[in-house]
Short mmCIF file of C-alpha atoms in Angstrom, two decimals:
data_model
loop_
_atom_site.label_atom_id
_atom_site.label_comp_id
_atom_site.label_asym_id
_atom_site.label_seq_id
_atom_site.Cartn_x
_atom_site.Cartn_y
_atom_site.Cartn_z
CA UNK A 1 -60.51 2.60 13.04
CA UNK A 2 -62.93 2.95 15.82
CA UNK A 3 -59.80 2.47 18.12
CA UNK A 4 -57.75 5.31 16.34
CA UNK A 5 -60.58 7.63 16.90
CA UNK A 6 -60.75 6.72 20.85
CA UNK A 7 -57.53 7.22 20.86
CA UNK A 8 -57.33 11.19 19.58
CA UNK A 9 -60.30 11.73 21.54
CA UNK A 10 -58.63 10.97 24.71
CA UNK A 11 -55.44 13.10 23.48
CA UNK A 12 -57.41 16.27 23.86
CA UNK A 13 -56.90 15.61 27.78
CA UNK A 14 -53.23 15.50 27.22
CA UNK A 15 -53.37 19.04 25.28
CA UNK A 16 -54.74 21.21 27.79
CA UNK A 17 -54.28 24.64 26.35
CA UNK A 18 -51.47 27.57 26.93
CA UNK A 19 -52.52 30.60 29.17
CA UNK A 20 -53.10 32.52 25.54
CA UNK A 21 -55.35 29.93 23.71
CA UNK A 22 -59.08 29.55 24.65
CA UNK A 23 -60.66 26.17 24.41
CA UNK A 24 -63.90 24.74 24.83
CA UNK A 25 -62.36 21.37 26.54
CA UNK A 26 -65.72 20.08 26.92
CA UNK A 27 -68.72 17.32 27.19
CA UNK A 28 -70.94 17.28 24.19
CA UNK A 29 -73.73 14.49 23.21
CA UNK A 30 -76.21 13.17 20.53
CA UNK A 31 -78.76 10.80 20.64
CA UNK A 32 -80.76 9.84 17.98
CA UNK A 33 -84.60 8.58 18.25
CA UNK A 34 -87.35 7.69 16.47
CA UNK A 35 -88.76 11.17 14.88
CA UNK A 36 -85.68 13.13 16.39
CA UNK A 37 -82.82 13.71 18.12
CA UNK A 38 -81.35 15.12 21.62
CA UNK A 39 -78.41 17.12 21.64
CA UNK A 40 -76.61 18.47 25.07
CA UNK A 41 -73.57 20.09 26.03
CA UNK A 42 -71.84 21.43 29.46
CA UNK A 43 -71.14 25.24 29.42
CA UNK A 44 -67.55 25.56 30.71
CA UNK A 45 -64.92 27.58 28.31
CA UNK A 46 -61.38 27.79 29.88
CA UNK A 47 -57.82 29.47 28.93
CA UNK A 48 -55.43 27.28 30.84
CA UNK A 49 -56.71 27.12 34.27
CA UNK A 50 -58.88 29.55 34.41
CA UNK A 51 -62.77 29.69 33.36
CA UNK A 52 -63.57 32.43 31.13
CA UNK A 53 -67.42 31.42 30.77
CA UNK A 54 -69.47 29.33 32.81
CA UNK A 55 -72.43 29.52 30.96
CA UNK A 56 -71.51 29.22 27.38
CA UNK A 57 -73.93 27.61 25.12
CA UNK A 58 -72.22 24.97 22.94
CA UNK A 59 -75.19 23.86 21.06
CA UNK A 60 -75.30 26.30 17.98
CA UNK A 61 -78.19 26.65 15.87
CA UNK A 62 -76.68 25.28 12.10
CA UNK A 63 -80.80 25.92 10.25
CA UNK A 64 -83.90 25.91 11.97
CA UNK A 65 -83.94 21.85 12.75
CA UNK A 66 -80.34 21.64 12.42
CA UNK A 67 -77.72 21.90 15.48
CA UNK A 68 -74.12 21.70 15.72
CA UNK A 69 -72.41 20.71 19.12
CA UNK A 70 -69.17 22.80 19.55
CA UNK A 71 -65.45 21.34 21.53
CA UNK A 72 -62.50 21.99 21.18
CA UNK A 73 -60.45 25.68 20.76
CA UNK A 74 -63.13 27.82 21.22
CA UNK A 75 -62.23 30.06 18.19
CA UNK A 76 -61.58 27.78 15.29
CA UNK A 77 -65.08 25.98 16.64
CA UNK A 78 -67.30 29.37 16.85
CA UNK A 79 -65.55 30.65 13.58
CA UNK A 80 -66.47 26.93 11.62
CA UNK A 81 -70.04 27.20 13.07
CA UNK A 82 -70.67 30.40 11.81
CA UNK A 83 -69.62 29.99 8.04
CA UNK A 84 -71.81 26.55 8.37
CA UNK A 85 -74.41 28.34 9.18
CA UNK A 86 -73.87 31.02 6.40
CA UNK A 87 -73.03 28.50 3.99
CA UNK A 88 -76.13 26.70 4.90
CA UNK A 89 -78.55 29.43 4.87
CA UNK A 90 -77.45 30.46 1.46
CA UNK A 91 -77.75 26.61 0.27
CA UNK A 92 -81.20 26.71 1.39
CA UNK A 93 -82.28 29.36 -0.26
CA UNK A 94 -81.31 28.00 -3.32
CA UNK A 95 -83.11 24.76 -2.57
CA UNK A 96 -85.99 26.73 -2.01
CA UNK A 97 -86.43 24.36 1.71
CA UNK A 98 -84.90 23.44 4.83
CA UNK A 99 -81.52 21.58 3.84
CA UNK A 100 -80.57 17.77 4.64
CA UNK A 101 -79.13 16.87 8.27
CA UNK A 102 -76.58 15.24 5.67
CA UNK A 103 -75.63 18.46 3.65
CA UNK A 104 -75.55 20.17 7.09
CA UNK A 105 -72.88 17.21 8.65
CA UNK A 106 -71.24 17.75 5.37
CA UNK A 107 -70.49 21.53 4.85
CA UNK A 108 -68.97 21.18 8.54
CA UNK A 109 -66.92 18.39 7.30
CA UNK A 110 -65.70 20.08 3.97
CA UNK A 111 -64.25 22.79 6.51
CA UNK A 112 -62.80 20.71 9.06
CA UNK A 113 -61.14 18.30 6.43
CA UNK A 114 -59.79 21.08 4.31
CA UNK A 115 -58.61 22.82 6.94
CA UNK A 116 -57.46 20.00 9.49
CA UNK A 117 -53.93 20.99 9.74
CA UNK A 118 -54.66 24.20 11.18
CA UNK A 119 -57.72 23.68 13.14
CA UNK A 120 -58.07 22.19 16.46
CA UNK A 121 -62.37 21.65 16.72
CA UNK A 122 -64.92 19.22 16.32
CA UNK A 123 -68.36 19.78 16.02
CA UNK A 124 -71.02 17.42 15.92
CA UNK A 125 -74.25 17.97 13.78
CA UNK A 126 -77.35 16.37 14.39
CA UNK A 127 -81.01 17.42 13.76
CA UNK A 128 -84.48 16.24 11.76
CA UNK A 129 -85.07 16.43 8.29
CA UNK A 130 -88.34 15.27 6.24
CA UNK A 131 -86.34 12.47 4.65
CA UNK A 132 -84.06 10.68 6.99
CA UNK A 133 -85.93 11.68 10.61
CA UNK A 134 -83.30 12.12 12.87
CA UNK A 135 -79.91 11.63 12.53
CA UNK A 136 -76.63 12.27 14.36
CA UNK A 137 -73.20 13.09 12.52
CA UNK A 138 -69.58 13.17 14.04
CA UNK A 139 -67.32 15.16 11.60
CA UNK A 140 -64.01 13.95 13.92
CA UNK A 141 -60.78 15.18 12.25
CA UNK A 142 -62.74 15.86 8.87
CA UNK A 143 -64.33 12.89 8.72
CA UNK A 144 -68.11 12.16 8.06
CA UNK A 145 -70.42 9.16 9.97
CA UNK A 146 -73.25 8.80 11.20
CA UNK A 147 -73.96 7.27 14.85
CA UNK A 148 -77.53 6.12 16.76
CA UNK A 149 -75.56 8.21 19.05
CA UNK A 150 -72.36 10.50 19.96
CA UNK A 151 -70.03 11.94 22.60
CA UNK A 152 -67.19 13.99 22.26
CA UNK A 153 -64.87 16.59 23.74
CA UNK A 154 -62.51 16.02 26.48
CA UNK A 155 -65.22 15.04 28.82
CA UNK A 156 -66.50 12.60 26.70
CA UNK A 157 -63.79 9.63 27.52
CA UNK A 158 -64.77 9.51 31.12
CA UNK A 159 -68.39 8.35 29.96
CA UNK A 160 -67.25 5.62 27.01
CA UNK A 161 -68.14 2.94 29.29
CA UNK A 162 -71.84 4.57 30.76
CA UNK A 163 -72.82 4.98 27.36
CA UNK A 164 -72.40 1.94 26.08
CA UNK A 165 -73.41 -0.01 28.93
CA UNK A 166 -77.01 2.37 29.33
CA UNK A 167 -77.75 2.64 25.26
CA UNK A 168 -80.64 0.78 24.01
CA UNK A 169 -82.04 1.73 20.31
CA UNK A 170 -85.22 2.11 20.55
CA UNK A 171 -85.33 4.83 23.10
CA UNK A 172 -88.08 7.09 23.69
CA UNK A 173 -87.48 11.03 23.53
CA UNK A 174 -87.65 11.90 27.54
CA UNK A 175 -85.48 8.44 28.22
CA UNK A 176 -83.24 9.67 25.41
CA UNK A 177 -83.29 13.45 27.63
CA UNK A 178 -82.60 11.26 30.22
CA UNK A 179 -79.49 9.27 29.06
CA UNK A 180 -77.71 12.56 27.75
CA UNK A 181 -78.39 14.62 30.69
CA UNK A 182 -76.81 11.70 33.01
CA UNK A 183 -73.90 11.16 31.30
CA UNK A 184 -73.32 14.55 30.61
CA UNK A 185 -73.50 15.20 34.54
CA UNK A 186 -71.12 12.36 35.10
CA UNK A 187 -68.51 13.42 32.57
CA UNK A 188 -68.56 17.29 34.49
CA UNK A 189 -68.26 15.37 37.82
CA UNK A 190 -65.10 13.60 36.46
CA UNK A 191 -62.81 16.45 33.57
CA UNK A 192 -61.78 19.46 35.24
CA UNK A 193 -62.40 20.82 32.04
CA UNK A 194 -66.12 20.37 31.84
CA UNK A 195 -68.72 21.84 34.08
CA UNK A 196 -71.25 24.83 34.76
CA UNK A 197 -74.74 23.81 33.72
CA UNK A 198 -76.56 21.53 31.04
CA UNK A 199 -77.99 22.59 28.07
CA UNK A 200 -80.10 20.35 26.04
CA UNK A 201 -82.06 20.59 22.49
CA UNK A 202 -84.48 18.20 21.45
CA UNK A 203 -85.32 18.49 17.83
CA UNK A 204 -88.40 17.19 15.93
CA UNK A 205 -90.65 17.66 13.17
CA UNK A 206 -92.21 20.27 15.41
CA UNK A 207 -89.39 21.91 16.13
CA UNK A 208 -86.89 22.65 18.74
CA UNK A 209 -87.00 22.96 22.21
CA UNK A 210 -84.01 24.39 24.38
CA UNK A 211 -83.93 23.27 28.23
CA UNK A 212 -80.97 24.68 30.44
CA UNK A 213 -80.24 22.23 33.72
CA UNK A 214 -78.96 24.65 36.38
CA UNK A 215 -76.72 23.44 39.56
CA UNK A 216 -79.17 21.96 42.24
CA UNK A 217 -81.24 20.14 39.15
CA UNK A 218 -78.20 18.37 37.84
CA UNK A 219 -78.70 14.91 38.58
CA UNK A 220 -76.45 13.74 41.63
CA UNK A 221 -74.13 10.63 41.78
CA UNK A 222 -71.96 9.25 44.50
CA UNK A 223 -69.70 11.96 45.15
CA UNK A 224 -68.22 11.57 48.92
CA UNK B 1 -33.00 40.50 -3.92
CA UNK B 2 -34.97 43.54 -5.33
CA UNK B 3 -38.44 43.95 -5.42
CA UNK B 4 -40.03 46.26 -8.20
CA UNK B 5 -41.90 48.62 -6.55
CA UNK B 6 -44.91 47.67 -4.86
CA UNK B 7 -48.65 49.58 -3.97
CA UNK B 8 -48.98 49.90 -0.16
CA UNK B 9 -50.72 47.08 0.65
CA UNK B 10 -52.39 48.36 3.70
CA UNK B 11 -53.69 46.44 6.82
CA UNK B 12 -51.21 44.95 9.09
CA UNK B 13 -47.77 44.03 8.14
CA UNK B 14 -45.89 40.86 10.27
CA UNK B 15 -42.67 41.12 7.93
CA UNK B 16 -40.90 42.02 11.45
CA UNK B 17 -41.21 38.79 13.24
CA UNK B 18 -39.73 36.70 11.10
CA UNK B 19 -36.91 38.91 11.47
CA UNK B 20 -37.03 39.17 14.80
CA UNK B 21 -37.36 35.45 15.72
CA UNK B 22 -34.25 34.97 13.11
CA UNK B 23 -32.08 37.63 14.65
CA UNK B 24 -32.52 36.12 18.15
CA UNK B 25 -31.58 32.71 17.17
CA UNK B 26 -28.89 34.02 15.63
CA UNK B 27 -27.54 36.32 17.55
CA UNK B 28 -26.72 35.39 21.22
CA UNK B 29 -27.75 37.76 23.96
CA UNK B 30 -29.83 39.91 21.58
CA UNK B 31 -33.09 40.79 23.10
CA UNK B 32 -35.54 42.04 20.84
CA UNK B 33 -37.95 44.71 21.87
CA UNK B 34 -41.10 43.50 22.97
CA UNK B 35 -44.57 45.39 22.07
CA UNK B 36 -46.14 47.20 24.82
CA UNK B 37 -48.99 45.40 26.83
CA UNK B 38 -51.66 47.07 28.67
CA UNK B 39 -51.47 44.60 31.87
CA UNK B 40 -54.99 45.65 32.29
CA UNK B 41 -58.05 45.34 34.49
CA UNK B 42 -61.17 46.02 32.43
CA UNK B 43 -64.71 45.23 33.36
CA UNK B 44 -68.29 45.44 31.73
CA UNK B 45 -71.89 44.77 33.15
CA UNK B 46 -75.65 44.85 32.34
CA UNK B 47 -77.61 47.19 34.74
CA UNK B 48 -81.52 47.39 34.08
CA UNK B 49 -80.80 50.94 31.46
CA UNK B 50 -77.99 49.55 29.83
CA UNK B 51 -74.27 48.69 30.02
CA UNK B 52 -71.33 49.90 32.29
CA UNK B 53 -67.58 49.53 31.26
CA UNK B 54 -64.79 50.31 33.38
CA UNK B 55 -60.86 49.85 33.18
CA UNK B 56 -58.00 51.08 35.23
CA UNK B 57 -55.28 53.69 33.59
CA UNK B 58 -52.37 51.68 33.95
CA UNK B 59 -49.72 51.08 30.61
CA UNK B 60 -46.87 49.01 31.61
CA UNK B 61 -43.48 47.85 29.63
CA UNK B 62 -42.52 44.59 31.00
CA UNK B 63 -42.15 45.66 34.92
CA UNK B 64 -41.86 50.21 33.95
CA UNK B 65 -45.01 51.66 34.06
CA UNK B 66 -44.62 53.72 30.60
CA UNK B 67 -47.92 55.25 31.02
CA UNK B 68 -49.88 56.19 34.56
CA UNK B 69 -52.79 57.87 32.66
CA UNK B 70 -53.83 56.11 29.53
CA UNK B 71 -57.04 55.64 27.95
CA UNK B 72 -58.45 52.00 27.69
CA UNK B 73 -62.51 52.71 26.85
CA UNK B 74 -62.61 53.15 23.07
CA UNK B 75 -64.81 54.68 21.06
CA UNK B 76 -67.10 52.41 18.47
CA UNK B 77 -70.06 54.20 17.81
CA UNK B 78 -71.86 56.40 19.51
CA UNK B 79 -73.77 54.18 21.18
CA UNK B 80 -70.94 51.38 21.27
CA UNK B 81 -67.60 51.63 23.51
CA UNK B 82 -65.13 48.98 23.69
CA UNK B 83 -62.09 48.13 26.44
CA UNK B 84 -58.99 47.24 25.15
CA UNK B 85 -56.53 44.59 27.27
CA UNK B 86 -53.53 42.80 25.97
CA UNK B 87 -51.09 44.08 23.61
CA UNK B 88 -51.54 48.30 23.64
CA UNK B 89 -50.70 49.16 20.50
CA UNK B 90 -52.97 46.13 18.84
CA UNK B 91 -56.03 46.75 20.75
CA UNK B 92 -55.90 51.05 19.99
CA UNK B 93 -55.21 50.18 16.01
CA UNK B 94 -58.00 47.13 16.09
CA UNK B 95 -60.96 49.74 17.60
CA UNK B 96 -59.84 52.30 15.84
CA UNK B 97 -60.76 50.49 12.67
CA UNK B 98 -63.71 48.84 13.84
CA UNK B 99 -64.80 52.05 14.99
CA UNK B 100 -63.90 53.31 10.94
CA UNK B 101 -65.47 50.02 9.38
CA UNK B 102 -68.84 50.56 11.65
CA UNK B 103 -69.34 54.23 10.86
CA UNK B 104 -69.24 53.02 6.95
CA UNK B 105 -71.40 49.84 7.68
CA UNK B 106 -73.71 52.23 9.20
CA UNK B 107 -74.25 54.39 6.36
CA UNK B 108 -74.17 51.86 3.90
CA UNK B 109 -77.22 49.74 5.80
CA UNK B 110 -78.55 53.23 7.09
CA UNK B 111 -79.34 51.75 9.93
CA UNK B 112 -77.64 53.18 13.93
CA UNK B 113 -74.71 50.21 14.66
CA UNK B 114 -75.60 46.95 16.79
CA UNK B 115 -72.67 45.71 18.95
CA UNK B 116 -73.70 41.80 17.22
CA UNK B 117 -72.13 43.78 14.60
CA UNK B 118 -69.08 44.85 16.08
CA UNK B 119 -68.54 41.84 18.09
CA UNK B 120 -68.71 39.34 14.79
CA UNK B 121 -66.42 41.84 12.63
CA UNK B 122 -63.66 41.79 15.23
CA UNK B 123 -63.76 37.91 15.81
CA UNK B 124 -63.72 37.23 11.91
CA UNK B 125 -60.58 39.39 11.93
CA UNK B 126 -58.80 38.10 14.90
CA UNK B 127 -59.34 34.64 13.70
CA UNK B 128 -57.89 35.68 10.49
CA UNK B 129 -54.63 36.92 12.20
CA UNK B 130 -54.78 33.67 14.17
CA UNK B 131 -54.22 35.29 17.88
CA UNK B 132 -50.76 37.34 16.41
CA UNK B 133 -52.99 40.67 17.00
CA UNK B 134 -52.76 40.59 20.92
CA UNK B 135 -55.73 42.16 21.53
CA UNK B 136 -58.41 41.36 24.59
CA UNK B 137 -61.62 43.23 24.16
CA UNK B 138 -65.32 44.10 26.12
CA UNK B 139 -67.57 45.66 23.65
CA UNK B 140 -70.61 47.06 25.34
CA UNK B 141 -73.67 48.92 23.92
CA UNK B 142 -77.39 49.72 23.43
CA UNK B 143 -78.79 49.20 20.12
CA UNK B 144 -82.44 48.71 18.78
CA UNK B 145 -82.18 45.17 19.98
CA UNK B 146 -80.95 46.60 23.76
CA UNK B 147 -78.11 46.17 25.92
CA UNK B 148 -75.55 44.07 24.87
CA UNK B 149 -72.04 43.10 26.68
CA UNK B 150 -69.48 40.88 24.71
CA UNK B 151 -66.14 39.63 25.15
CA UNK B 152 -63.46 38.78 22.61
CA UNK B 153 -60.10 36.83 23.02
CA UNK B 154 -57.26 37.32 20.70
CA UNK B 155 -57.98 33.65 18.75
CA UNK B 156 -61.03 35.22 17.93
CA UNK B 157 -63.30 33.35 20.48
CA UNK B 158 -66.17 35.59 22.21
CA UNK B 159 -68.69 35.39 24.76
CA UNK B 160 -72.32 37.41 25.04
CA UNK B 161 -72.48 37.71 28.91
CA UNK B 162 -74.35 39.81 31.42
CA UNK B 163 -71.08 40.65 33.18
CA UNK B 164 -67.23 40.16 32.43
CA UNK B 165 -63.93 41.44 33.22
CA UNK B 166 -60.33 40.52 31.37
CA UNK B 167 -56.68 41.43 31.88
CA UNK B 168 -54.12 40.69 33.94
CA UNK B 169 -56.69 41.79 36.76
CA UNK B 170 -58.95 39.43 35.70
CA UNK B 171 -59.15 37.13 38.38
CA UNK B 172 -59.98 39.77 41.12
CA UNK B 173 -62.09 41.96 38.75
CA UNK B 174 -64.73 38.51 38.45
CA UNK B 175 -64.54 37.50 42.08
CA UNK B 176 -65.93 40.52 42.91
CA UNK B 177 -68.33 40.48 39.98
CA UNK B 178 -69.48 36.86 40.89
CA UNK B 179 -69.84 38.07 44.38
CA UNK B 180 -72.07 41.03 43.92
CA UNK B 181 -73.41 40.98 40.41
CA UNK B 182 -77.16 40.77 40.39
CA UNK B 183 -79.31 41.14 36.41
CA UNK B 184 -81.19 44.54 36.61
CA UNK B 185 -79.34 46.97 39.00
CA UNK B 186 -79.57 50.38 38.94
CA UNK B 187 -77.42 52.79 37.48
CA UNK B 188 -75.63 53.99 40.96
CA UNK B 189 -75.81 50.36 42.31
CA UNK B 190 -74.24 48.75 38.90
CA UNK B 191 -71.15 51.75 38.49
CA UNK B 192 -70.47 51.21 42.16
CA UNK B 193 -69.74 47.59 41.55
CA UNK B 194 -67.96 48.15 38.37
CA UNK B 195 -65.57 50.47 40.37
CA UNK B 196 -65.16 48.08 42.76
CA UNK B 197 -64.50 45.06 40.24
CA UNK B 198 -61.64 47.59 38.59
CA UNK B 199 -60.73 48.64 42.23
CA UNK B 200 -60.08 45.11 43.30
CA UNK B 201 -58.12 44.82 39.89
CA UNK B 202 -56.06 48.02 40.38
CA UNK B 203 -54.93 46.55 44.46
CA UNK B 204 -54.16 43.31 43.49
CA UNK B 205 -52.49 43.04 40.20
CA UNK B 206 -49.09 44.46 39.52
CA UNK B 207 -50.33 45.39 36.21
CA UNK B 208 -53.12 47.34 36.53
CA UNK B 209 -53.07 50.68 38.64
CA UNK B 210 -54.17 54.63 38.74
CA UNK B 211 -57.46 55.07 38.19
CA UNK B 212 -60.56 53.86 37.41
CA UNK B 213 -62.32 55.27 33.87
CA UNK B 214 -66.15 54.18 34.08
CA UNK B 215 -68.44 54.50 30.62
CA UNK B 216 -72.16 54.31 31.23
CA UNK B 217 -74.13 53.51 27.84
CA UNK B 218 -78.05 53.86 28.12
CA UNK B 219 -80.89 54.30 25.43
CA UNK B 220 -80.08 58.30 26.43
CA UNK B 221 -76.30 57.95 25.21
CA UNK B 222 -73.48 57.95 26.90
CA UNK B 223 -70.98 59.40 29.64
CA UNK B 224 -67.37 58.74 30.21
CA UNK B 225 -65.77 59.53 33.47
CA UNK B 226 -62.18 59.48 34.02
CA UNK B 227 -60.20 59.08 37.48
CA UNK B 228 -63.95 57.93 38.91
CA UNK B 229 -61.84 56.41 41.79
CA UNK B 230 -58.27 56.31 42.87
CA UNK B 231 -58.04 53.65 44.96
CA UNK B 232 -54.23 53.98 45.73
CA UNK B 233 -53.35 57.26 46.67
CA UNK B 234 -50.27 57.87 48.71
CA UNK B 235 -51.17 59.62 51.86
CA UNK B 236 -49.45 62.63 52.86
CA UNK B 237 -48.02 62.38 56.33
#
């Protein structure tokens, strides 16, 4: 199964989108660690060859400790991040307190899944609750598991083999920064699709923290 | 087959296509009309006041130019304009009811329109038409929050950006824009790069031509300006 899912990750390169359609064709990342969890994304959005937005932040806020990383068309994955977010915000009220990572991972899901035939994202949710800590959710094709950590979007099969090789549990939050900002940056220097600058979120009890890596800060690898 | 009568259902009605896409398969050599597209050059930017739009006056159908003159900044609200690209006759009908569906939100919150507002009420309906309304769109405005730029594609995808330009004219519009775009101009520095974003636009697309329309939105209100610039005039000699 973990095969299969390689396999329709690296079919997104093989789709690259019509002049018309807009799509995210991205680099997005999770890690989880030990009281939270780091979440980055590139900032490229392109409709066929050309970039529409070089500075687009994928990493949308699902709840205050809760974020969703976006890839794919760029509509069907701003349109399912916004009713997440509505849906969660009303499900939190009626809990009366922040909701679960887990009901978060899961109202994306129940949208994705219900709706796979027609839609053409997938977003990643990861983020601290009281209960669980940190924890990191892919929601690929409507389906729901949770990872130590996760890459996706076109971007993402370039890096399969850094991430592996370079993941250790145990991890502590600036190594974790660390890992997800490098293989990020090697994933943009690799899919034409995937580039601009790196935004990051680390999430913990006491709260979130946004970090944008701009152009000359982007760590460099051998590149000619 | 007969239908009993039925209440006019109102909103838009795509009964057509299905037609047409039947009637071309079917029919050899038939070519169906096509709807109108605004082969545009629009353009939108935040100077240290507020936001300036601008757009060329160029309608064309297919390779005719059917209109030399037309309007492209739209009204919202009146502190909200909006530039139309892509299809002509689905970006006019689309601000036109935003425009209608703000001025009711407005006095049903009592509260003076935001352009978050405008820019999240046309994506959720573009999505909903799944990119069949053609319509390419730069909302700009000033609201209590300040001054706000967005673009929106016809899949319903947007962007909240200091500067932008779509159409046909696009690519020329932004490499000028990239070039000479820096955050808090001033008014006459920020219109004179807007004019030449549309300018650059207008010379080098086949789509976009005329003149340049310029709408400057500041905490004040707003001014519209048509035929700012007309970059390609034929000289008398």
């Amino acid at each position: 199964m973990h095969s299969a899912v390689r396999m329709l990750e690296s079919s997104y390169f093989g789709n690259l989108p019509g002049v018309g359609e807009v799509h995210t064709g991205t680099t997005i990342m999770a890690v989880e660690f030990d009281g939270g969890v780091v979440v980055g994304s590139d900032s490229r959005v392109s409709a066929g060859e050309a970039v529409v937005n070089r500075v687009f932040n994928k990493l949308a806020p699902l709840h205050q400790r809760i974020y969703c990383a976006l890839s794919g068309s760029a509509a069907d994955a701003q349109a399912i991040a916004d009713m997440a977010t509505y849906q969660l915000e009303l499900h939190g009220m009626e809990l009366e307190e922040p909701p679960l990572v887990l009901s978060a991972a899961n109202t994306v899901r129940n949208i994705t899944y219900k709706y796979r035939e027609e839609l053409s994202a997938h977003l990643m949710v990861a983020g601290w609750d009281p209960y669980e800590g940190g924890q990191v959710y892919g929601t690929l094709e409507g389906m729901l598991i949770r990872q130590p950590f996760a890459i996706g979007g076109s971007g993402s099969s370039y890096i399969y083999g850094y991430v592996d090789a370079t993941y250790k549990p145990g991890m502590s939050p600036k190594e974790c920064q660390q890992f997800t900002t490098n293989a990020i940056a090697l994933a943009m220097g690799r899919d034409g699709s995937s580039g601009g600058v790196i935004y990051l979120v680390t999430i913990t009890a006491a709260g979130t923290k946004q970090e944008i890596i701009l152009g000359k800060e982007l760590p460099q690898f051998y590149d000619e | 087959m007969l239908h009993s009568a039925r209440e006019p259902q109102g909103g838009f009605s795509f009964e057509n296509c299905q037609r047409n896409a039947f009637l071309e398969s079917s029919l050899k050599g038939l070519r169906v009309p096509h709807a109108r597209k605004t082969g545009t050059t629009i353009a939108g930017l935040v100077f240290e006041g507020g936001v300036i739009l601008g757009a060329d006056t160029r309608a064309t159908n297919d390779s005719v130019v059917a209109n030399k003159n037309c309007e492209k900044i739209h009204f919202i609200a009146p502190n909200i304009y909006c530039c139309g690209a892509g299809v002509a006759a689905d970006a006019e009908m689309t601000t036109q009811l935003m425009a209608s569906n703000m001025e009711l939100h407005a006095l049903s919150t009592g509260r003076k329109p935001r352009v978050a507002t405008v820019s999240r009420m046309l994506r959720q309906m573009l999505f909903r038409y799944q990119g069949h309304i053609g319509a390419s769109l730069i909302i700009g405005g000033v609201d209590i929050t300040g001054p706000h730029l967005y673009s929106v594609h016809p899949h319903g995808s947007y962007s909240h950006l200091l500067f932008t330009a779509m159409g046909s004219g696009q690519g020329p519009a932004i490499s000028v824009l990239e070039d000479r775009f820096k955050p808090d101009m001033t008014l006459e520095e920020g219109q004179q790069l807007v004019v030449e974003a549309v300018t650059a636009g207008i010379l080098e697309d086949l789509g976009s031509g005329s003149n340049v329309d310029v709408c400057v939105i500041t905490q004040a209100g707003i001014k519209i300006q048509r035929a700012v610039s007309t970059p390609a005039v034929l000289s008398k000699s």
